[in-house]
N, CA, C and O atoms as a DFTB+ gen file, in Angstrom:
468 C
 N C O
     1  1       0.718      16.110       9.891
     2  2       0.804      14.918       9.218
     3  2      -0.200      14.825       8.210
     4  3      -1.356      14.586       8.557
     5  1       0.123      15.000       6.859
     6  2      -0.856      14.985       5.854
     7  2      -1.781      13.711       5.717
     8  3      -2.948      13.851       5.349
     9  1      -1.314      12.605       5.982
    10  2      -2.073      11.422       6.006
    11  2      -3.264      11.572       6.778
    12  3      -4.282      10.973       6.432
    13  1      -3.248      12.371       7.874
    14  2      -4.519      12.445       8.599
    15  2      -5.536      13.346       8.003
    16  3      -6.741      13.168       8.181
    17  1      -5.018      14.365       7.255
    18  2      -5.875      15.218       6.567
    19  2      -6.395      14.842       5.218
    20  3      -7.189      15.551       4.600
    21  1      -5.914      13.680       4.769
    22  2      -6.368      13.181       3.447
    23  2      -6.930      11.864       3.832
    24  3      -6.863      11.468       4.996
    25  1      -7.512      11.138       2.830
    26  2      -8.199       9.869       3.070
    27  2      -7.213       8.729       2.764
    28  3      -7.620       7.841       2.015
    29  1      -6.033       8.653       3.227
    30  2      -5.047       7.679       2.922
    31  2      -5.097       6.634       4.024
    32  3      -5.048       7.020       5.192
    33  1      -5.196       5.271       3.728
    34  2      -5.118       4.305       4.635
    35  2      -3.708       3.609       4.663
    36  3      -3.383       2.939       5.643
    37  1      -2.955       3.754       3.693
    38  2      -1.613       3.112       3.505
    39  2      -0.696       4.137       2.812
    40  3      -1.141       4.824       1.892
    41  1       0.579       4.252       3.236
    42  2       1.599       4.888       2.471
    43  2       2.778       4.094       2.333
    44  3       3.251       3.479       3.288
    45  1       3.303       4.078       1.124
    46  2       4.399       3.345       0.777
    47  2       5.651       4.034       1.299
    48  3       5.658       5.263       1.368
    49  1       6.799       3.262       1.702
    50  2       7.981       3.750       2.155
    51  2       9.065       3.232       1.166
    52  3       9.242       2.024       1.010
    53  1       9.762       4.145       0.525
    54  2      10.875       3.757      -0.335
    55  2      12.166       4.239       0.005
    56  3      12.176       5.239       0.723
    57  1      13.316       3.737      -0.361
    58  2      14.604       4.029      -0.094
    59  2      14.911       5.343      -0.679
    60  3      14.596       5.552      -1.851
    61  1      15.473       6.213      -0.004
    62  2      15.911       7.621      -0.418
    63  2      16.976       7.388      -1.484
    64  3      17.017       8.189      -2.418
    65  1      17.803       6.419      -1.445
    66  2      18.892       6.139      -2.339
    67  2      18.470       5.450      -3.667
    68  3      18.643       5.983      -4.763
    69  1      17.931       4.288      -3.499
    70  2      17.621       3.530      -4.591
    71  2      16.188       3.502      -5.036
    72  3      15.913       2.937      -6.094
    73  1      15.308       4.036      -4.352
    74  2      13.877       4.266      -4.508
    75  2      13.262       2.800      -4.509
    76  3      12.175       2.579      -5.042
    77  1      13.985       1.846      -3.908
    78  2      13.348       0.435      -3.683
    79  2      12.218       0.527      -2.745
    80  3      12.227       1.332      -1.813
    81  1      11.318      -0.220      -2.956
    82  2      10.115      -0.305      -1.960
    83  2      10.520      -1.134      -0.775
    84  3      10.856      -2.314      -0.870
    85  1      10.467      -0.394       0.444
    86  2      10.935      -1.003       1.673
    87  2       9.816      -1.623       2.588
    88  3       9.913      -2.692       3.191
    89  1       8.754      -0.785       2.590
    90  2       7.579      -1.180       3.349
    91  2       6.430      -0.166       3.265
    92  3       6.271       0.585       2.303
    93  1       5.656      -0.205       4.330
    94  2       4.475       0.779       4.157
    95  2       4.122       1.164       5.609
    96  3       4.499       0.532       6.596
    97  1       3.289       2.371       5.628
    98  2       2.761       2.705       6.831
    99  2       1.296       2.419       6.780
   100  3       0.629       2.726       5.791
   101  1       0.761       1.810       7.877
   102  2      -0.676       1.574       7.918
   103  2      -1.236       2.714       8.766
   104  3      -0.956       2.764       9.963
   105  1      -1.990       3.600       8.209
   106  2      -2.230       4.811       8.914
   107  2      -3.164       4.604      10.192
   108  3      -2.904       5.133      11.272
   109  1      -4.255       3.801       9.977
   110  2      -4.803       3.577      11.374
   111  2      -3.912       3.000      12.537
   112  3      -4.014       3.351      13.713
   113  1      -2.994       2.037      12.036
   114  2      -2.038       1.514      12.947
   115  2      -1.080       2.507      13.504
   116  3      -0.718       2.445      14.679
   117  1      -0.656       3.440      12.662
   118  2       0.113       4.560      13.031
   119  2      -0.600       5.601      14.009
   120  3       0.019       6.185      14.898
   121  1      -1.849       5.762      13.779
   122  2      -2.640       6.677      14.758
   123  2      -2.612       5.978      16.059
   124  3      -2.261       6.577      17.076
   125  1      -2.952       4.786      16.072
   126  2      -2.934       3.951      17.429
   127  2      -1.547       3.981      18.093
   128  3      -1.453       4.221      19.296
   129  1      -0.441       3.736      17.308
   130  2       0.918       3.827      17.939
   131  2       1.213       5.196      18.475
   132  3       1.843       5.325      19.525
   133  1       0.784       6.208      17.797
   134  2       0.945       7.639      18.409
   135  2       0.128       7.847      19.620
   136  3       0.600       8.510      20.543
   137  1      -1.075       7.332      19.701
   138  2      -2.008       7.517      20.762
   139  2      -1.508       6.852      21.974
   140  3      -1.611       7.346      23.097
   141  1      -0.899       5.584      21.688
   142  2      -0.328       4.819      22.891
   143  2       1.051       5.254      23.238
   144  3       1.565       4.803      24.261
   145  1       1.673       6.059      22.507
   146  2       2.998       6.546      22.846
   147  2       4.102       5.620      22.339
   148  3       5.263       5.867      22.663
   149  1       3.811       4.550      21.548
   150  2       4.812       3.688      20.980
   151  2       5.695       4.409      20.061
   152  3       6.891       4.122      20.007
   153  1       5.176       5.334      19.329
   154  2       5.980       6.228      18.479
   155  2       5.682       7.685      18.799
   156  3       4.642       8.019      19.366
   157  1       6.654       8.571      18.408
   158  2       6.413       9.973      18.590
   159  2       6.321      10.682      17.250
   160  3       6.831      10.068      16.313
   161  1       5.788      11.816      16.991
   162  2       5.757      12.520      15.847
   163  2       7.244      12.921      15.312
   164  3       7.396      13.190      14.121
   165  1       8.214      12.949      16.123
   166  2       9.583      13.219      15.713
   167  2      10.316      11.998      15.472
   168  3      11.481      12.127      15.097
   169  1       9.830      10.805      15.625
   170  2      10.460       9.517      15.326
   171  2      10.680       9.338      13.781
   172  3       9.938       9.840      12.936
   173  1      11.726       8.606      13.519
   174  2      11.892       8.266      12.063
   175  2      10.647       7.331      11.594
   176  3      10.003       6.641      12.384
   177  1      10.423       7.399      10.329
   178  2       9.431       6.531       9.763
   179  2       9.599       4.989      10.055
   180  3       8.653       4.247      10.319
   181  1      10.888       4.607       9.977
   182  2      11.255       3.206      10.024
   183  2      10.787       2.676      11.411
   184  3      10.743       1.459      11.596
   185  1      10.452       3.507      12.343
   186  2      10.099       2.917      13.649
   187  2       8.581       2.435      13.623
   188  3       8.161       1.590      14.413
   189  1       7.838       3.008      12.703
   190  2       6.380       2.725      12.647
   191  2       6.137       1.960      11.438
   192  3       5.077       1.340      11.362
   193  1       6.999       1.915      10.450
   194  2       6.592       1.251       9.257
   195  2       6.619      -0.404       9.337
   196  3       7.268      -1.026      10.179
   197  1       5.874      -0.946       8.404
   198  2       5.865      -2.416       8.380
   199  2       6.629      -2.868       7.055
   200  3       6.230      -2.592       5.924
   201  1       7.738      -3.573       7.332
   202  2       8.524      -3.944       6.184
   203  2       8.070      -5.121       5.420
   204  3       7.528      -6.070       5.988
   205  1       8.284      -5.086       4.092
   206  2       7.923      -6.135       3.138
   207  2       8.855      -7.228       3.443
   208  3      10.036      -7.004       3.707
   209  1       8.304      -8.512       3.408
   210  2       9.179      -9.653       3.635
   211  2       9.630     -10.008       2.173
   212  3       8.810     -10.387       1.337
   213  1      10.855      -9.882       1.924
   214  2      11.472     -10.236       0.671
   215  2      11.925     -11.590       0.339
   216  3      11.868     -12.019      -0.813
   217  1      12.389     -12.296       1.364
   218  2      13.087     -13.636       1.139
   219  2      11.956     -14.711       0.820
   220  3      11.014     -14.952       1.575
   221  1      12.163     -15.255      -0.275
   222  2      11.342     -16.443      -0.623
   223  2       9.950     -16.114      -0.999
   224  3       9.190     -17.052      -1.237
   225  1       9.496     -14.821      -1.087
   226  2       8.173     -14.471      -1.499
   227  2       8.206     -13.935      -2.920
   228  3       9.117     -13.217      -3.330
   229  1       7.222     -14.299      -3.612
   230  2       6.933     -13.704      -4.931
   231  2       5.720     -12.880      -4.870
   232  3       4.624     -13.288      -4.485
   233  1       6.010     -11.600      -5.309
   234  2       4.934     -10.612      -5.181
   235  2       4.261     -10.531      -6.619
   236  3       4.911     -10.703      -7.650
   237  1       2.898     -10.252      -6.596
   238  2       2.048     -10.044      -7.725
   239  2       2.402      -8.629      -8.141
   240  3       2.420      -7.738      -7.292
   241  1       2.667      -8.400      -9.335
   242  2       2.937      -7.008      -9.918
   243  2       1.532      -6.519     -10.360
   244  3       0.837      -7.133     -11.170
   245  1       1.166      -5.327      -9.738
   246  2      -0.009      -4.618     -10.089
   247  2       0.411      -3.294     -10.890
   248  3       1.078      -2.402     -10.365
   249  1       0.023      -3.259     -12.013
   250  2       0.275      -1.915     -12.828
   251  2      -1.019      -1.251     -13.171
   252  3      -2.103      -1.704     -12.804
   253  1      -0.877      -0.141     -13.900
   254  2      -1.922       0.615     -14.345
   255  2      -2.803      -0.259     -15.374
   256  3      -4.000      -0.067     -15.590
   257  1      -2.059      -1.182     -15.930
   258  2      -2.755      -2.046     -17.071
   259  2      -3.447      -3.285     -16.395
   260  3      -4.160      -4.027     -17.070
   261  1      -3.242      -3.492     -15.120
   262  2      -3.827      -4.704     -14.537
   263  2      -5.352      -4.647     -14.721
   264  3      -5.951      -3.622     -14.394
   265  1      -6.003      -5.697     -15.227
   266  2      -7.494      -5.676     -15.391
   267  2      -8.131      -5.623     -13.926
   268  3      -7.607      -6.186     -12.965
   269  1      -9.247      -4.930     -13.860
   270  2      -9.917      -4.900     -12.622
   271  2     -10.344      -6.152     -11.979
   272  3     -10.353      -6.252     -10.752
   273  1     -10.708      -7.137     -12.781
   274  2     -11.013      -8.452     -12.242
   275  2      -9.682      -9.066     -11.566
   276  3      -9.732      -9.663     -10.491
   277  1      -8.618      -8.888     -12.211
   278  2      -7.375      -9.436     -11.617
   279  2      -7.088      -8.737     -10.219
   280  3      -6.632      -9.333      -9.243
   281  1      -7.402      -7.467     -10.258
   282  2      -7.118      -6.693      -8.947
   283  2      -8.149      -7.256      -7.760
   284  3      -7.807      -7.536      -6.611
   285  1      -9.375      -7.345      -8.267
   286  2     -10.234      -7.933      -7.178
   287  2      -9.834      -9.274      -6.763
   288  3      -9.910      -9.571      -5.571
   289  1      -9.389     -10.162      -7.678
   290  2      -8.983     -11.452      -7.167
   291  2      -7.692     -11.338      -6.294
   292  3      -7.494     -12.193      -5.431
   293  1      -6.809     -10.322      -6.483
   294  2      -5.661     -10.020      -5.722
   295  2      -6.212      -9.837      -4.281
   296  3      -5.790     -10.507      -3.338
   297  1      -7.175      -8.894      -4.165
   298  2      -7.647      -8.499      -2.906
   299  2      -8.283      -9.612      -2.080
   300  3      -8.203      -9.639      -0.851
   301  1      -8.963     -10.594      -2.861
   302  2      -9.629     -11.686      -2.149
   303  2      -8.719     -12.815      -1.975
   304  3      -9.105     -13.790      -1.330
   305  1      -7.586     -12.783      -2.469
   306  2      -6.611     -13.863      -2.175
   307  2      -6.650     -15.020      -3.293
   308  3      -6.092     -16.106      -3.133
   309  1      -7.392     -14.652      -4.469
   310  2      -7.676     -15.720      -5.380
   311  2      -6.634     -15.804      -6.484
   312  3      -6.886     -16.560      -7.422
   313  1      -5.488     -15.117      -6.490
   314  2      -4.448     -15.225      -7.404
   315  2      -3.538     -16.339      -7.071
   316  3      -3.340     -16.662      -5.900
   317  1      -2.969     -16.947      -8.090
   318  2      -2.136     -18.213      -7.862
   319  2      -0.902     -17.757      -7.170
   320  3      -0.317     -16.743      -7.550
   321  1      -0.502     -18.447      -6.202
   322  2       0.765     -18.124      -5.350
   323  2       0.469     -17.236      -4.366
   324  3       1.371     -16.751      -3.682
   325  1      -0.842     -16.919      -4.180
   326  2      -1.241     -15.846      -3.149
   327  2      -1.124     -16.281      -1.734
   328  3      -1.294     -17.452      -1.393
   329  1      -0.826     -15.298      -0.904
   330  2      -0.670     -15.640       0.519
   331  2      -2.068     -15.123       1.254
   332  3      -2.051     -14.649       2.389
   333  1      -3.108     -15.250       0.580
   334  2      -4.432     -14.831       1.170
   335  2      -4.883     -13.463       0.782
   336  3      -4.272     -12.787      -0.046
   337  1      -5.925     -13.083       1.372
   338  2      -6.558     -11.734       1.052
   339  2      -5.526     -10.635       1.471
   340  3      -4.794     -10.667       2.461
   341  1      -5.618      -9.607       0.470
   342  2      -4.691      -8.507       0.636
   343  2      -5.472      -7.197       1.090
   344  3      -6.586      -6.944       0.633
   345  1      -4.872      -6.430       1.954
   346  2      -5.589      -5.095       2.341
   347  2      -5.384      -4.060       1.201
   348  3      -6.285      -3.261       0.946
   349  1      -4.241      -4.059       0.526
   350  2      -3.999      -2.970      -0.458
   351  2      -3.046      -3.602      -1.464
   352  3      -2.490      -4.685      -1.283
   353  1      -2.902      -2.811      -2.571
   354  2      -2.059      -3.224      -3.716
   355  2      -1.105      -2.027      -4.051
   356  3      -1.624      -0.953      -4.352
   357  1       0.157      -2.137      -4.021
   358  2       1.037      -1.168      -4.578
   359  2       1.042      -1.233      -5.981
   360  3       1.299      -2.309      -6.521
   361  1       0.762      -0.106      -6.727
   362  2       0.714       0.055      -8.125
   363  2       1.982       0.462      -8.545
   364  3       2.475       1.442      -7.986
   365  1       2.615      -0.126      -9.452
   366  2       3.920       0.225     -10.007
   367  2       3.897       0.275     -11.526
   368  3       2.929      -0.156     -12.152
   369  1       5.032       0.835     -12.156
   370  2       5.117       0.801     -13.495
   371  2       5.493      -0.729     -13.857
   372  3       5.800      -1.510     -12.957
   373  1       5.456      -1.123     -15.211
   374  2       5.607      -2.452     -15.461
   375  2       6.934      -3.040     -15.259
   376  3       7.060      -4.264     -15.237
   377  1       7.881      -2.291     -15.118
   378  2       9.269      -2.673     -14.610
   379  2       9.445      -2.725     -13.188
   380  3      10.532      -3.073     -12.727
   381  1       8.485      -2.414     -12.451
   382  2       8.544      -2.219     -10.995
   383  2       9.599      -1.321     -10.502
   384  3      10.125      -1.557      -9.414
   385  1       9.984      -0.213     -11.284
   386  2      10.861       0.728     -10.890
   387  2      10.468       1.932     -10.136
   388  3      11.252       2.577      -9.440
   389  1       9.132       2.229     -10.316
   390  2       8.406       3.394      -9.710
   391  2       7.067       2.950      -8.942
   392  3       6.279       2.150      -9.445
   393  1       6.902       3.457      -7.852
   394  2       5.641       3.345      -7.252
   395  2       4.729       4.445      -7.644
   396  3       5.000       5.601      -7.320
   397  1       3.624       4.143      -8.347
   398  2       2.670       5.147      -8.810
   399  2       1.502       5.364      -7.807
   400  3       0.893       6.434      -7.814
   401  1       1.188       4.389      -6.964
   402  2       0.212       4.609      -5.950
   403  2      -0.059       3.443      -5.221
   404  3       0.638       2.433      -5.324
   405  1      -1.212       3.546      -4.359
   406  2      -1.672       2.441      -3.573
   407  2      -3.211       2.307      -3.905
   408  3      -3.907       3.322      -3.946
   409  1      -3.696       1.162      -4.121
   410  2      -5.171       0.954      -4.296
   411  2      -5.618      -0.048      -3.133
   412  3      -4.919      -0.999      -2.785
   413  1      -6.801       0.252      -2.594
   414  2      -7.297      -0.616      -1.554
   415  2      -8.594      -1.303      -2.136
   416  3      -9.084      -0.902      -3.192
   417  1      -9.117      -2.310      -1.444
   418  2     -10.324      -2.935      -1.853
   419  2     -11.459      -1.841      -1.891
   420  3     -12.276      -1.780      -2.810
   421  1     -11.441      -1.048      -0.897
   422  2     -12.451       0.077      -0.807
   423  2     -12.463       0.951      -1.978
   424  3     -13.530       1.330      -2.461
   425  1     -11.122       1.352      -2.546
   426  2     -11.018       2.123      -3.610
   427  2     -11.663       1.483      -4.919
   428  3     -12.306       2.123      -5.751
   429  1     -11.418       0.263      -4.964
   430  2     -11.953      -0.560      -6.112
   431  2     -13.518      -0.604      -6.075
   432  3     -14.191      -0.439      -7.092
   433  1     -14.044      -0.831      -4.861
   434  2     -15.475      -0.855      -4.699
   435  2     -16.087       0.438      -5.047
   436  3     -17.074       0.458      -5.783
   437  1     -15.533       1.609      -4.534
   438  2     -16.073       2.869      -4.902
   439  2     -16.058       3.219      -6.418
   440  3     -16.946       3.884      -6.952
   441  1     -14.962       2.710      -7.073
   442  2     -14.775       3.053      -8.431
   443  2     -15.830       2.197      -9.221
   444  3     -16.407       2.658     -10.206
   445  1     -16.044       0.992      -8.767
   446  2     -17.123       0.150      -9.490
   447  2     -18.600       0.767      -9.304
   448  3     -19.413       0.788     -10.228
   449  1     -18.836       1.216      -8.145
   450  2     -20.136       1.890      -7.850
   451  2     -20.326       3.176      -8.706
   452  3     -21.442       3.467      -9.138
   453  1     -19.239       3.939      -8.946
   454  2     -19.442       5.152      -9.650
   455  2     -19.394       5.049     -11.147
   456  3     -19.778       5.957     -11.884
   457  1     -18.860       3.798     -11.604
   458  2     -18.789       3.582     -12.955
   459  2     -20.260       3.412     -13.664
   460  3     -21.154       2.794     -13.085
   461  1     -20.433       3.954     -14.849
   462  2     -21.725       3.813     -15.477
   463  2     -21.837       2.497     -15.949
   464  3     -20.871       1.874     -16.391
   465  1     -23.154       1.977     -15.864
   466  2     -23.536       0.593     -16.177
   467  2     -23.303       0.325     -17.670
   468  3     -23.560      -0.781     -18.146
């Protein structure tokens, strides 16, 4: 499992047919589920993934062009229509057709610390 070998905390799950974003795997939660025997290494991803709630929910679009201040506000729950603080952001293209990556609050904090003043 490559997520163990890398520093990933969340992995997105997309539809094989439509590439629509279905949900995500929380890697610490997945490790716990494996340890407890709730899922096995040969189980399908859908058994361990957390699905996005689509009905009646408006999602904030985060793209490569989203200002860092807006991303920080998203993580703290300060955006309008927010459902509170968020663990991670799914970064997509402007049309929300492709998932480009996942950013966490920790990623943003590390980036800001490394950035020249």
